[in-house]
CSV table of C-alpha atoms in Angstrom, one decimal:
chain,number,residue,atom,x,y,z
J,181,UNK,CA,0.0,0.0,0.0
J,182,UNK,CA,2.8,2.4,0.8
J,183,UNK,CA,4.5,1.8,-2.5
J,184,UNK,CA,1.3,2.4,-4.5
J,185,UNK,CA,0.7,5.6,-2.6
J,186,UNK,CA,4.2,6.8,-3.3
J,187,UNK,CA,3.7,6.1,-7.0
J,188,UNK,CA,0.5,8.1,-7.1
J,189,UNK,CA,2.2,11.0,-5.4
J,190,UNK,CA,5.1,10.9,-7.8
J,191,UNK,CA,2.6,10.8,-10.8
J,192,UNK,CA,0.7,13.8,-9.4
J,193,UNK,CA,3.9,15.7,-8.9
J,194,UNK,CA,5.0,15.0,-12.5
J,195,UNK,CA,1.6,16.2,-13.8
J,196,UNK,CA,1.9,19.4,-11.7
J,197,UNK,CA,5.5,20.0,-13.0
J,198,UNK,CA,4.4,19.4,-16.5
J,199,UNK,CA,1.7,22.0,-16.1
J,200,UNK,CA,3.9,24.6,-14.6
J,201,UNK,CA,7.2,23.8,-16.4
J,202,UNK,CA,10.1,21.8,-15.0
J,203,UNK,CA,11.8,24.8,-13.4
J,204,UNK,CA,9.0,27.2,-12.9
J,205,UNK,CA,7.8,27.8,-9.4
J,206,UNK,CA,4.2,27.4,-8.3
J,207,UNK,CA,2.1,30.6,-8.2
J,208,UNK,CA,2.6,32.6,-5.0
J,209,UNK,CA,1.6,36.0,-3.8
J,210,UNK,CA,3.2,38.5,-1.5
J,211,UNK,CA,2.1,38.1,2.2
J,212,UNK,CA,3.3,38.7,5.7
J,213,UNK,CA,4.2,36.3,8.5
J,214,UNK,CA,4.1,37.4,12.1
J,215,UNK,CA,7.6,38.2,13.4
J,216,UNK,CA,9.2,38.7,9.9
J,217,UNK,CA,9.7,42.3,8.9
J,218,UNK,CA,9.6,41.9,5.1
J,219,UNK,CA,7.2,40.5,2.6
J,220,UNK,CA,7.4,36.8,1.9
J,221,UNK,CA,5.7,34.6,-0.8
J,222,UNK,CA,2.7,32.5,0.1
J,223,UNK,CA,1.1,29.8,-1.9
J,224,UNK,CA,-1.0,26.6,-1.6
J,225,UNK,CA,-1.5,23.4,-3.4
J,226,UNK,CA,-4.5,21.0,-3.5
J,227,UNK,CA,-4.1,17.4,-2.4
J,228,UNK,CA,-6.3,14.5,-1.7
J,229,UNK,CA,-7.2,14.0,1.9
J,230,UNK,CA,-7.0,10.3,1.4
J,231,UNK,CA,-4.0,9.6,-0.9
J,232,UNK,CA,-5.5,6.3,-1.9
J,233,UNK,CA,-8.6,8.1,-3.2
J,234,UNK,CA,-7.3,10.9,-5.4
J,235,UNK,CA,-10.9,11.5,-6.7
J,236,UNK,CA,-12.2,12.1,-3.2
J,237,UNK,CA,-12.2,15.0,-0.8
J,238,UNK,CA,-9.4,17.5,-1.3
J,239,UNK,CA,-7.7,19.8,1.2
J,240,UNK,CA,-5.3,22.7,0.7
J,241,UNK,CA,-1.7,22.7,1.9
J,242,UNK,CA,-0.4,26.2,2.6
J,243,UNK,CA,3.2,27.2,2.6
J,244,UNK,CA,5.4,30.4,2.7
J,245,UNK,CA,8.8,31.0,1.1
J,246,UNK,CA,11.2,33.6,2.6
J,247,UNK,CA,13.1,34.4,-0.5
J,248,UNK,CA,16.9,34.6,-0.5
J,249,UNK,CA,18.2,38.1,-0.3
J,250,UNK,CA,21.0,37.9,-2.9
J,251,UNK,CA,20.5,38.6,-6.5
J,252,UNK,CA,22.4,35.4,-7.4
J,253,UNK,CA,20.5,32.6,-5.8
J,254,UNK,CA,20.0,29.0,-6.8
J,255,UNK,CA,21.4,27.2,-3.7
J,256,UNK,CA,19.3,24.4,-2.2
J,257,UNK,CA,16.6,25.8,0.1
J,258,UNK,CA,15.9,25.0,3.8
J,259,UNK,CA,12.6,23.4,4.6
J,260,UNK,CA,11.4,23.8,8.2
J,261,UNK,CA,9.4,21.1,10.0
J,262,UNK,CA,7.5,22.3,13.0
J,263,UNK,CA,7.0,20.5,16.3
J,264,UNK,CA,4.0,19.3,18.3
J,265,UNK,CA,2.6,17.3,16.7
J,266,UNK,CA,0.1,20.1,16.0
J,267,UNK,CA,2.2,23.2,15.4
J,268,UNK,CA,1.9,25.4,12.3
J,269,UNK,CA,5.3,26.0,10.6
J,270,UNK,CA,4.2,29.3,9.3
J,271,UNK,CA,3.2,30.5,12.7
J,272,UNK,CA,6.6,29.7,14.2
J,273,UNK,CA,8.4,31.3,11.3
J,274,UNK,CA,9.0,34.6,13.1
J,275,UNK,CA,10.6,32.7,16.1
J,276,UNK,CA,13.0,30.5,14.1
J,277,UNK,CA,13.8,32.7,11.1
J,278,UNK,CA,16.7,34.4,12.9
J,279,UNK,CA,18.4,31.0,13.0
J,280,UNK,CA,18.5,31.1,9.2
J,281,UNK,CA,19.6,34.7,8.8
J,282,UNK,CA,22.9,33.9,7.3
J,283,UNK,CA,21.6,31.0,5.1
J,284,UNK,CA,18.8,33.2,3.9
J,285,UNK,CA,21.3,35.4,2.1
J,286,UNK,CA,21.4,32.9,-0.8
J,287,UNK,CA,18.9,30.2,0.2
J,288,UNK,CA,15.1,30.3,0.3
J,289,UNK,CA,13.6,29.2,3.6
J,290,UNK,CA,10.3,27.3,3.2
J,291,UNK,CA,7.6,26.9,5.9
J,292,UNK,CA,4.8,24.4,5.2
J,293,UNK,CA,1.8,24.0,7.4
J,294,UNK,CA,1.6,20.2,7.8
J,295,UNK,CA,-1.9,18.9,7.0
J,296,UNK,CA,-4.2,19.4,10.0
J,297,UNK,CA,-2.3,22.5,11.2
J,298,UNK,CA,-2.3,26.3,10.6
J,299,UNK,CA,-4.0,27.1,7.3
J,300,UNK,CA,-3.8,23.5,6.0
J,301,UNK,CA,-7.2,22.3,7.1
J,302,UNK,CA,-6.4,22.8,10.8
J,303,UNK,CA,-7.9,20.2,13.1
J,304,UNK,CA,-8.0,22.6,16.0
J,305,UNK,CA,-10.4,22.7,19.0
J,306,UNK,CA,-11.6,25.9,20.8
J,307,UNK,CA,-9.1,25.5,23.7
J,308,UNK,CA,-7.7,28.9,23.0
J,309,UNK,CA,-10.9,30.4,24.2
J,310,UNK,CA,-10.2,31.7,27.8
J,311,UNK,CA,-11.8,29.6,30.5
J,312,UNK,CA,-14.2,31.3,32.9
J,313,UNK,CA,-11.9,30.7,35.8
J,314,UNK,CA,-8.5,29.3,36.8
J,315,UNK,CA,-10.4,26.4,38.4
J,316,UNK,CA,-11.8,25.4,34.9
J,317,UNK,CA,-8.3,25.7,33.4
J,318,UNK,CA,-6.9,23.3,35.9
J,319,UNK,CA,-9.8,20.8,35.8
J,320,UNK,CA,-8.1,17.9,33.9
J,321,UNK,CA,-11.3,15.9,33.6
J,322,UNK,CA,-13.2,18.8,32.2
J,323,UNK,CA,-10.5,19.6,29.6
J,324,UNK,CA,-10.2,15.9,28.6
J,325,UNK,CA,-14.0,15.7,28.1
J,326,UNK,CA,-13.9,18.9,26.0
J,327,UNK,CA,-11.1,17.4,23.9
J,328,UNK,CA,-12.9,14.2,23.3
J,329,UNK,CA,-16.1,16.1,22.2
J,330,UNK,CA,-14.0,18.2,19.9
J,331,UNK,CA,-12.4,15.2,18.3
J,332,UNK,CA,-15.8,13.7,17.7
J,333,UNK,CA,-16.9,16.9,15.9
J,334,UNK,CA,-13.7,17.0,13.9
J,335,UNK,CA,-14.0,13.4,12.9
J,336,UNK,CA,-17.5,14.0,11.6
J,337,UNK,CA,-16.2,16.6,9.1
J,338,UNK,CA,-12.7,15.1,8.4
J,339,UNK,CA,-11.1,11.7,8.0
J,340,UNK,CA,-8.8,11.7,11.0
J,341,UNK,CA,-7.1,8.6,9.7
J,342,UNK,CA,-5.4,10.6,6.9
J,343,UNK,CA,-3.3,13.0,9.1
J,344,UNK,CA,-0.5,10.7,10.2
J,345,UNK,CA,3.1,11.6,9.5
J,346,UNK,CA,3.8,9.1,6.8
J,347,UNK,CA,1.0,10.6,4.7
J,348,UNK,CA,1.8,14.2,5.5
J,349,UNK,CA,5.3,14.1,4.1
J,350,UNK,CA,3.9,13.3,0.7
J,351,UNK,CA,2.4,16.9,0.8
J,352,UNK,CA,5.8,18.3,1.5
J,353,UNK,CA,7.2,16.6,-1.5
J,354,UNK,CA,4.3,17.9,-3.6
J,355,UNK,CA,5.2,21.4,-2.5
J,356,UNK,CA,8.8,20.8,-3.3
J,357,UNK,CA,7.9,19.7,-6.8
J,358,UNK,CA,5.5,22.6,-7.3
J,359,UNK,CA,8.3,25.0,-6.3
J,360,UNK,CA,10.7,23.3,-8.7
J,361,UNK,CA,13.3,22.4,-6.0
J,362,UNK,CA,15.5,19.5,-7.0
J,363,UNK,CA,17.1,18.9,-3.6
J,364,UNK,CA,16.4,20.5,-0.2
J,365,UNK,CA,17.9,20.8,3.2
J,366,UNK,CA,15.7,19.8,6.2
J,367,UNK,CA,15.6,21.4,9.6
J,368,UNK,CA,13.2,19.8,12.1
J,369,UNK,CA,12.6,20.4,15.8
J,370,UNK,CA,10.9,18.0,18.3
J,371,UNK,CA,8.1,16.2,16.4
J,372,UNK,CA,9.4,17.9,13.3
J,373,UNK,CA,12.4,15.6,13.5
J,374,UNK,CA,10.0,12.7,13.0
J,375,UNK,CA,8.5,14.3,9.9
J,376,UNK,CA,12.0,15.0,8.6
J,377,UNK,CA,13.1,11.5,9.2
J,378,UNK,CA,10.1,10.1,7.4
J,379,UNK,CA,10.6,12.5,4.5
J,380,UNK,CA,14.2,11.2,4.2
J,381,UNK,CA,13.0,7.6,4.3
J,382,UNK,CA,10.5,8.2,1.5
J,383,UNK,CA,12.4,10.7,-0.6
J,384,UNK,CA,16.1,10.2,0.1
J,385,UNK,CA,17.1,11.4,-3.4
J,386,UNK,CA,15.6,14.8,-2.6
J,387,UNK,CA,17.6,15.5,0.6
J,388,UNK,CA,21.0,17.3,0.6
J,389,UNK,CA,21.4,17.6,4.4
J,390,UNK,CA,19.3,17.4,7.6
J,391,UNK,CA,19.4,19.0,11.0
J,392,UNK,CA,17.4,17.3,13.8
J,393,UNK,CA,16.9,19.3,17.0
J,394,UNK,CA,15.6,17.2,19.8
J,395,UNK,CA,14.9,13.9,18.1
J,396,UNK,CA,11.5,12.3,18.4
J,397,UNK,CA,12.0,9.0,16.4
J,398,UNK,CA,9.0,7.2,15.0
J,399,UNK,CA,9.3,4.4,17.5
J,400,UNK,CA,9.6,6.4,20.7
J,401,UNK,CA,6.0,5.8,21.8
J,402,UNK,CA,5.3,9.4,22.9
J,403,UNK,CA,2.7,8.8,25.7
J,404,UNK,CA,5.1,6.5,27.6
J,405,UNK,CA,8.2,8.6,27.0
J,406,UNK,CA,6.4,11.7,28.2
J,407,UNK,CA,6.4,10.3,31.8
J,408,UNK,CA,9.7,8.5,31.6
J,409,UNK,CA,11.7,11.4,30.2
J,410,UNK,CA,10.0,14.1,32.2
J,411,UNK,CA,10.6,12.1,35.4
J,412,UNK,CA,14.3,11.7,34.6
J,413,UNK,CA,14.5,15.5,33.9
J,414,UNK,CA,12.8,16.3,37.2
J,415,UNK,CA,15.1,13.9,39.1
J,416,UNK,CA,18.1,15.6,37.4
J,417,UNK,CA,16.8,19.0,38.7
J,418,UNK,CA,16.4,17.7,42.2
J,419,UNK,CA,19.9,16.1,42.2
J,420,UNK,CA,21.3,19.3,40.7
J,421,UNK,CA,19.8,21.3,43.6
J,422,UNK,CA,21.3,18.8,46.1
J,423,UNK,CA,24.8,19.3,44.6
J,424,UNK,CA,24.5,23.1,44.7
J,425,UNK,CA,25.4,24.3,48.2
J,426,UNK,CA,23.2,27.4,48.1
J,427,UNK,CA,20.2,25.5,46.6
J,428,UNK,CA,20.6,22.6,49.0
J,429,UNK,CA,20.8,25.0,51.9
J,430,UNK,CA,17.5,26.6,51.0
J,431,UNK,CA,15.7,23.5,50.0
J,432,UNK,CA,17.3,20.5,51.7
J,433,UNK,CA,14.3,18.2,51.2
J,434,UNK,CA,13.3,19.0,47.7
J,435,UNK,CA,12.7,15.4,46.7
J,436,UNK,CA,10.4,14.6,49.6
J,437,UNK,CA,8.5,17.9,49.0
J,438,UNK,CA,7.7,16.7,45.4
J,439,UNK,CA,6.7,13.3,46.7
J,440,UNK,CA,4.5,14.9,49.3
J,441,UNK,CA,2.8,17.2,46.8
J,442,UNK,CA,2.1,14.3,44.4
J,443,UNK,CA,0.7,12.1,47.2
J,444,UNK,CA,-1.6,14.9,48.4
J,445,UNK,CA,-2.8,15.5,44.8
J,446,UNK,CA,-3.5,11.8,44.3
J,447,UNK,CA,-5.9,11.8,47.3
J,448,UNK,CA,-8.5,14.5,47.6
J,449,UNK,CA,-6.4,16.9,45.5
J,450,UNK,CA,-4.5,20.0,46.5
J,451,UNK,CA,-7.2,22.5,47.6
J,452,UNK,CA,-6.0,26.1,48.1
J,453,UNK,CA,-6.5,29.7,47.1
J,454,UNK,CA,-4.2,31.0,44.4
J,455,UNK,CA,-3.8,34.2,42.6
J,456,UNK,CA,-4.5,33.9,38.9
J,457,UNK,CA,-1.1,34.5,37.1
J,458,UNK,CA,-2.7,36.6,34.4
J,459,UNK,CA,-5.6,38.5,36.1
J,460,UNK,CA,-4.3,38.7,39.7
J,461,UNK,CA,-7.7,37.6,41.0
J,462,UNK,CA,-7.6,35.2,44.0
J,463,UNK,CA,-9.5,31.9,43.2
J,464,UNK,CA,-10.2,28.6,45.1
J,465,UNK,CA,-8.8,25.7,43.1
J,466,UNK,CA,-8.4,21.9,43.4
J,467,UNK,CA,-5.5,20.3,41.6
J,468,UNK,CA,-5.4,16.5,41.0
J,469,UNK,CA,-2.3,14.4,40.4
J,470,UNK,CA,-2.6,14.5,36.6
J,471,UNK,CA,-2.8,18.3,36.6
J,472,UNK,CA,0.1,18.6,39.0
J,473,UNK,CA,2.2,16.3,36.9
J,474,UNK,CA,1.6,18.5,33.9
J,475,UNK,CA,2.4,21.7,35.9
J,476,UNK,CA,5.7,20.2,37.1
J,477,UNK,CA,6.7,19.0,33.6
J,478,UNK,CA,6.2,22.2,31.7
J,479,UNK,CA,8.9,24.4,33.3
J,480,UNK,CA,11.5,21.6,32.6
J,481,UNK,CA,11.4,22.6,29.0
J,482,UNK,CA,13.3,25.8,29.8
J,483,UNK,CA,16.4,25.8,32.0
J,484,UNK,CA,15.8,29.4,33.2
J,485,UNK,CA,12.3,28.4,34.3
J,486,UNK,CA,13.4,25.1,35.8
J,487,UNK,CA,15.8,27.1,37.9
J,488,UNK,CA,12.7,28.7,39.6
J,489,UNK,CA,11.2,25.3,40.4
J,490,UNK,CA,12.9,24.7,43.7
J,491,UNK,CA,11.5,27.9,45.1
J,492,UNK,CA,8.1,27.3,43.5
J,493,UNK,CA,8.0,23.8,45.0
J,494,UNK,CA,9.0,25.0,48.4
J,495,UNK,CA,6.2,27.5,48.3
J,496,UNK,CA,3.8,24.9,47.1
J,497,UNK,CA,4.7,22.7,50.1
J,498,UNK,CA,3.6,25.7,52.2
J,499,UNK,CA,0.2,25.7,50.3
J,500,UNK,CA,1.2,28.6,48.1
J,501,UNK,CA,0.8,27.3,44.6
J,502,UNK,CA,0.8,30.7,42.8
J,503,UNK,CA,4.6,30.7,41.9
J,504,UNK,CA,4.3,27.1,40.5
J,505,UNK,CA,1.3,27.9,38.4
J,506,UNK,CA,2.8,31.2,37.2
J,507,UNK,CA,6.0,29.4,36.0
J,508,UNK,CA,3.9,26.8,34.1
J,509,UNK,CA,1.6,29.4,32.6
J,510,UNK,CA,4.5,31.4,31.1
J,511,UNK,CA,5.0,28.6,28.6
J,512,UNK,CA,1.5,27.0,28.2
J,513,UNK,CA,-0.2,30.2,27.3
J,514,UNK,CA,2.0,30.7,24.2
J,515,UNK,CA,2.0,27.1,23.1
J,516,UNK,CA,-1.8,26.9,23.2
J,517,UNK,CA,-2.0,29.6,20.5
J,518,UNK,CA,-0.4,27.3,18.0
J,519,UNK,CA,-1.6,23.8,18.7
J,520,UNK,CA,-4.1,21.7,16.6
J,521,UNK,CA,-5.3,19.1,19.1
J,522,UNK,CA,-7.0,17.0,16.4
J,523,UNK,CA,-3.9,16.7,14.4
J,524,UNK,CA,-1.9,15.9,17.5
J,525,UNK,CA,-4.1,13.0,18.6
J,526,UNK,CA,-4.5,11.8,15.0
J,527,UNK,CA,-0.7,11.3,14.9
J,528,UNK,CA,-0.1,10.0,18.4
J,529,UNK,CA,-3.1,7.7,18.5
J,530,UNK,CA,-2.0,6.0,15.3
J,531,UNK,CA,1.8,6.0,15.5
J,532,UNK,CA,2.6,5.9,19.2
J,533,UNK,CA,-0.1,4.5,21.5
J,534,UNK,CA,-0.4,1.1,19.8
J,535,UNK,CA,3.3,0.5,20.6
J,536,UNK,CA,3.0,1.1,24.3
J,537,UNK,CA,3.3,-2.4,25.6
J,538,UNK,CA,3.0,-3.8,29.2
J,539,UNK,CA,6.7,-3.3,29.8
J,540,UNK,CA,6.5,0.4,28.9
J,541,UNK,CA,3.4,0.8,31.0
J,542,UNK,CA,5.2,-0.7,34.0
J,543,UNK,CA,8.1,1.6,33.5
J,544,UNK,CA,5.9,4.6,33.3
J,545,UNK,CA,3.9,3.6,36.4
J,546,UNK,CA,7.2,3.4,38.4
J,547,UNK,CA,8.1,7.0,37.8
J,548,UNK,CA,7.3,10.0,40.0
J,549,UNK,CA,4.6,11.1,37.6
J,550,UNK,CA,3.0,7.6,37.3
J,551,UNK,CA,0.7,6.8,34.5
J,552,UNK,CA,-1.1,10.2,34.4
J,553,UNK,CA,0.1,11.2,31.0
J,554,UNK,CA,-0.5,7.8,29.5
J,555,UNK,CA,-4.0,7.7,30.9
J,556,UNK,CA,-5.0,10.8,29.0
J,557,UNK,CA,-4.1,9.2,25.7
J,558,UNK,CA,-5.7,5.9,26.6
J,559,UNK,CA,-9.0,7.7,27.1
J,560,UNK,CA,-8.8,10.2,24.3
J,561,UNK,CA,-7.6,7.9,21.6
J,562,UNK,CA,-10.7,5.8,22.0
J,563,UNK,CA,-12.5,8.6,20.0
J,564,UNK,CA,-9.9,8.8,17.3
J,565,UNK,CA,-10.1,6.4,14.2
J,566,UNK,CA,-6.8,5.4,12.7
J,567,UNK,CA,-5.4,3.4,9.7
J,568,UNK,CA,-2.6,0.9,9.9
J,569,UNK,CA,0.8,2.5,9.8
J,570,UNK,CA,3.3,0.8,7.4
J,571,UNK,CA,5.9,-1.2,9.2
J,572,UNK,CA,8.6,0.6,7.2
J,573,UNK,CA,7.6,3.8,9.0
J,574,UNK,CA,9.4,2.7,12.1
J,575,UNK,CA,12.7,2.0,10.3
J,576,UNK,CA,15.2,4.8,9.7
J,577,UNK,CA,16.6,5.5,6.2
J,578,UNK,CA,20.0,4.1,5.1
J,579,UNK,CA,20.5,7.0,2.7
J,580,UNK,CA,24.0,8.5,2.4
J,581,UNK,CA,22.9,11.9,3.7
J,582,UNK,CA,24.8,14.1,6.3
J,583,UNK,CA,22.8,14.6,9.4
J,584,UNK,CA,23.4,16.9,12.4
J,585,UNK,CA,21.6,15.7,15.6
J,586,UNK,CA,21.3,18.2,18.5
J,587,UNK,CA,20.2,17.2,22.0
J,588,UNK,CA,19.6,19.1,25.2
J,589,UNK,CA,21.1,17.3,28.1
J,590,UNK,CA,18.2,18.1,30.5
J,591,UNK,CA,15.4,17.9,27.9
J,592,UNK,CA,12.2,16.4,29.4
J,593,UNK,CA,10.7,15.4,26.1
J,594,UNK,CA,13.5,14.5,23.6
J,595,UNK,CA,16.6,13.8,25.7
J,596,UNK,CA,20.0,12.6,24.4
J,597,UNK,CA,19.0,8.9,24.7
J,598,UNK,CA,16.8,9.3,21.6
J,599,UNK,CA,19.3,11.3,19.6
J,600,UNK,CA,22.1,8.9,20.4
J,601,UNK,CA,20.2,5.9,19.2
J,602,UNK,CA,19.1,7.6,16.0
J,603,UNK,CA,22.6,8.9,15.2
J,604,UNK,CA,24.0,5.4,15.5
J,605,UNK,CA,21.4,4.0,13.0
J,606,UNK,CA,21.8,6.8,10.4
J,607,UNK,CA,24.7,6.4,8.0
J,608,UNK,CA,26.4,9.8,8.3
J,609,UNK,CA,25.1,11.4,11.5
J,610,UNK,CA,27.0,13.5,14.1
J,611,UNK,CA,25.4,13.8,17.5
J,612,UNK,CA,26.1,17.0,19.5
J,613,UNK,CA,24.9,17.3,23.1
J,614,UNK,CA,24.4,20.6,25.0
J,615,UNK,CA,24.5,19.4,28.6
J,616,UNK,CA,22.9,22.5,30.1
J,617,UNK,CA,20.1,23.0,27.5
J,618,UNK,CA,16.7,21.5,27.4
J,619,UNK,CA,14.1,21.3,24.6
J,620,UNK,CA,15.3,23.2,21.6
J,621,UNK,CA,19.0,23.7,21.1
J,622,UNK,CA,19.4,25.5,17.7
J,623,UNK,CA,18.7,29.1,18.9
J,624,UNK,CA,21.2,29.0,21.8
J,625,UNK,CA,24.8,29.9,22.2
J,626,UNK,CA,27.0,28.8,19.2
J,627,UNK,CA,24.2,26.6,17.8
J,628,UNK,CA,23.1,29.1,15.1
J,629,UNK,CA,26.6,29.2,13.7
J,630,UNK,CA,26.9,25.4,14.0
J,631,UNK,CA,23.6,24.9,12.1
J,632,UNK,CA,24.5,27.4,9.4
J,633,UNK,CA,27.9,26.0,8.9
J,634,UNK,CA,26.6,22.5,8.7
J,635,UNK,CA,24.0,23.3,6.1
J,636,UNK,CA,26.3,25.5,4.0
J,637,UNK,CA,28.8,22.7,3.5
J,638,UNK,CA,26.6,19.7,4.1
J,639,UNK,CA,28.9,18.3,6.7
J,640,UNK,CA,30.7,19.0,10.0
J,641,UNK,CA,34.3,19.4,8.7
J,642,UNK,CA,36.0,22.3,10.5
J,643,UNK,CA,33.0,23.0,12.8
J,644,UNK,CA,33.5,23.3,16.6
J,645,UNK,CA,31.2,20.4,17.7
J,646,UNK,CA,32.2,20.9,21.4
J,647,UNK,CA,31.1,24.6,21.7
J,648,UNK,CA,27.7,23.7,23.1
J,649,UNK,CA,29.3,21.8,26.0
J,650,UNK,CA,30.8,25.0,27.3
J,651,UNK,CA,27.4,26.7,27.9
J,652,UNK,CA,26.9,27.2,31.6
J,653,UNK,CA,23.8,26.2,33.5
J,654,UNK,CA,21.5,28.9,34.9
J,655,UNK,CA,21.8,29.5,38.6
J,656,UNK,CA,19.0,28.4,40.8
J,657,UNK,CA,16.7,31.2,41.8
J,658,UNK,CA,17.6,32.8,45.1
J,659,UNK,CA,14.6,34.5,46.8
J,660,UNK,CA,15.1,37.7,48.9
J,661,UNK,CA,16.9,37.0,52.2
J,662,UNK,CA,14.7,35.3,54.7
J,663,UNK,CA,12.3,33.8,52.2
J,664,UNK,CA,12.0,30.5,50.5
J,665,UNK,CA,13.1,28.2,53.3
J,666,UNK,CA,10.4,25.4,53.9
J,667,UNK,CA,8.8,25.7,57.3
């Protein structure tokens, strides 16, 4: 089935190129992307929602091209694969475009909204609508029920089986063909690395080089790894505080404090009055274990925010949850603005959850977070139809393509263990670890120069692959004198 699908896509691309000319670009128009201070070119192509039924329903795939600045161009462009799963590449363009500033002098940068995200038939719920109160925002059961209802509605209007990664990368190649690009460079972050790996597997002849920032390989089984990797990151933070004389002096029992909070949340829940981080209004809330696990996990994505956690946890142990919720809200509020829940679950429910076996479930249950993350997917995926994923999807390409793998040493989602395994399986991969960074390495320290140099020469020769190891860890937050010590 996968081979027949690939032939259909190749035929469609050939027809499209024949209609536009072998070197002519697809029609585009001037547009603006948030965060980019000059006009870019936007376009769209029409594809079959179900690639096995080209005569059936069609959806539009939207893309944006940030043109090269130089008069003399012609170098292979960079295609950006966004994370999530569920993020729109065009909506993150303003955040990541600075990474490609040097490359953009002579190379186009291409942002494609993967099917189900952004402008490409977004499978999004109304979760961006503000809740009536903080209590509603923190009600895990209410949010889960809303998501399941949303997925049922989305499923009535869309075939959710057709939004898996192995299908979506065919759209990417259709855009490439429409734009007349013979070979391309790939840059993917988080889930975007999975999309990039799958594109390499299906279309190896089209890839010149690839950068993977925070590898999420196809066989990682996301719901299980959420708990395992987040728990390891939290344990590392607790151990780091214990090794730091000042932090250990202020919070000598940080581990037991976390255990105590989770135990309390698992019972009747943590009931307290907190100040809403955004409105400043005091509200009475109840936080269960699943919600607390999410609140603890979120700050671990950013080392500067993680450095605030010991203080926030100490305050939480004194029934003051406001600092902890404020730290988590600083990330979740921005992420929610660019997240298509339907696409997220269409991917994870098809590609990941079926691979979570009894051994993985036992490993998750043994962590500090327990099975709270996994339980959400067990319940939600019951409402998501899926088609069988080709067995080849879980195998990495053996193409002779240079790959740069970047991993953050304290990443709670895609830690080095995933990058190390992928780098060993790929033919020409170099794995670079930034010990003090977390989720997302490319924008920090010397990483932009490393990424630019790698893509320019399609290799690592002459690059300082050790520069990221020299980045220091942020210092743990020190509250004003006399505050912050657990009572």
